[in-house]
mmCIF file of C-alpha atoms in Angstrom:
data_model
loop_
_atom_site.group_PDB
_atom_site.id
_atom_site.type_symbol
_atom_site.label_atom_id
_atom_site.label_comp_id
_atom_site.label_asym_id
_atom_site.label_seq_id
_atom_site.Cartn_x
_atom_site.Cartn_y
_atom_site.Cartn_z
ATOM 1 C CA MET A 29 4.780 17.546 14.775
ATOM 2 C CA HIS A 30 6.449 14.385 13.204
ATOM 3 C CA LYS A 31 5.125 11.939 10.308
ATOM 4 C CA PRO A 32 6.028 8.521 10.544
ATOM 5 C CA VAL A 33 8.416 6.732 7.712
ATOM 6 C CA ILE A 34 5.699 4.761 5.791
ATOM 7 C CA GLU A 35 6.926 1.799 3.769
ATOM 8 C CA GLN A 36 5.581 1.057 1.192
ATOM 9 C CA SER A 37 7.049 -2.783 0.544
ATOM 10 C CA LEU A 38 4.622 -3.513 4.031
ATOM 11 C CA CYS A 39 1.167 -4.162 4.236
ATOM 12 C CA PRO A 40 -0.622 -0.951 6.055
ATOM 13 C CA LEU A 41 -2.828 -3.411 7.684
ATOM 14 C CA CYS A 42 -0.620 -6.101 9.179
ATOM 15 C CA GLN A 43 3.070 -4.495 8.641
ATOM 16 C CA ARG A 44 3.969 -7.864 6.663
ATOM 17 C CA SER A 45 5.716 -7.693 3.154
ATOM 18 C CA ASN A 46 3.146 -6.480 0.906
ATOM 19 C CA SER A 47 4.788 -8.734 -2.072
ATOM 20 C CA CYS A 48 4.118 -5.652 -4.775
ATOM 21 C CA ALA A 49 5.537 -6.017 -8.154
ATOM 22 C CA VAL A 50 5.517 -2.348 -8.918
ATOM 23 C CA GLU A 51 7.159 -1.922 -5.539
ATOM 24 C CA SER A 52 9.862 -4.339 -6.484
ATOM 25 C CA GLY A 53 10.538 -2.703 -10.236
ATOM 26 C CA GLY A 54 8.594 -5.048 -11.902
ATOM 27 C CA ALA A 55 4.967 -4.648 -14.326
ATOM 28 C CA ILE A 56 1.845 -4.105 -12.854
ATOM 29 C CA ALA A 57 0.872 -7.167 -15.263
ATOM 30 C CA ASP A 58 3.148 -9.066 -12.792
ATOM 31 C CA CYS A 59 1.341 -8.610 -9.735
ATOM 32 C CA TRP A 60 -0.129 -11.043 -7.774
ATOM 33 C CA CYS A 61 -3.102 -9.175 -7.782
ATOM 34 C CA ASN A 62 -4.211 -8.964 -11.398
ATOM 35 C CA GLY A 63 -5.355 -12.590 -10.197
ATOM 36 C CA VAL A 64 -7.673 -11.832 -7.314
ATOM 37 C CA GLY A 65 -11.068 -10.428 -6.648
ATOM 38 C CA PHE A 66 -11.093 -6.955 -4.300
ATOM 39 C CA PRO A 67 -13.464 -6.156 -1.713
ATOM 40 C CA PRO A 68 -16.358 -3.257 -2.398
ATOM 41 C CA LYS A 69 -13.966 -0.013 -2.087
ATOM 42 C CA GLU A 70 -15.982 0.859 0.728
ATOM 43 C CA VAL A 71 -14.827 -2.206 3.008
ATOM 44 C CA LEU A 72 -11.291 -1.052 1.726
ATOM 45 C CA GLN A 73 -11.822 2.465 2.510
ATOM 46 C CA GLY A 74 -13.280 1.580 6.054
ATOM 47 C CA ALA A 75 -10.233 -0.901 6.955
ATOM 48 C CA MET A 76 -7.255 1.202 5.545
ATOM 49 C CA PRO A 77 -5.262 3.683 7.058
ATOM 50 C CA SER A 78 -4.003 6.482 5.904
ATOM 51 C CA SER A 79 -1.624 5.169 3.657
ATOM 52 C CA ASN A 80 -0.860 4.371 -0.462
ATOM 53 C CA SER A 81 1.042 0.951 0.337
ATOM 54 C CA CYS A 82 -0.736 -1.906 -0.979
ATOM 55 C CA ILE A 83 -2.814 -4.409 0.879
ATOM 56 C CA CYS A 84 -0.847 -8.094 1.031
ATOM 57 C CA GLU A 85 -2.814 -11.178 -0.706
ATOM 58 C CA SER A 86 -3.700 -12.589 3.113
ATOM 59 C CA CYS A 87 -5.304 -9.132 4.269
ATOM 60 C CA ILE A 88 -7.706 -9.092 0.989
ATOM 61 C CA ASP A 89 -8.408 -12.633 1.667
ATOM 62 C CA LYS A 90 -9.522 -11.410 5.084
ATOM 63 C CA LEU A 91 -11.476 -8.633 3.551
ATOM 64 C CA ASN A 92 -13.050 -11.139 1.443
ATOM 65 C CA GLN A 93 -14.400 -13.530 3.975
ATOM 66 C CA GLU A 94 -15.762 -10.392 6.143
ATOM 67 C CA VAL A 95 -17.650 -9.754 3.108
ATOM 68 C CA THR A 96 -19.118 -13.699 2.291
ATOM 69 C CA LEU A 97 -19.657 -14.319 5.891
ATOM 70 C CA GLY A 98 -21.001 -10.722 6.694
ATOM 71 C CA ILE A 99 -18.758 -10.516 9.812
ATOM 72 C CA LYS A 100 -16.124 -7.550 11.146
ATOM 73 C CA ARG A 101 -12.843 -9.081 11.963
ATOM 74 C CA LEU A 102 -11.247 -7.871 15.801
ATOM 75 C CA ASP A 103 -7.562 -9.076 14.701
#
């Protein structure tokens, strides 16, 4: 069975650039993710496909909205 190639620079949820500073050769301290709040771990685990790629800021915002509003997006 052939495993799909996972592109570390793409968000595993939307397949757009995740803008990860570390993936671009920078330091974690320079990454956008240091300035945002993340949803609870169980929300992230429920949303994530089996991937170790970083989620993009837009998808983090959407997940945070789900938690705040108590809804589950279908897109």
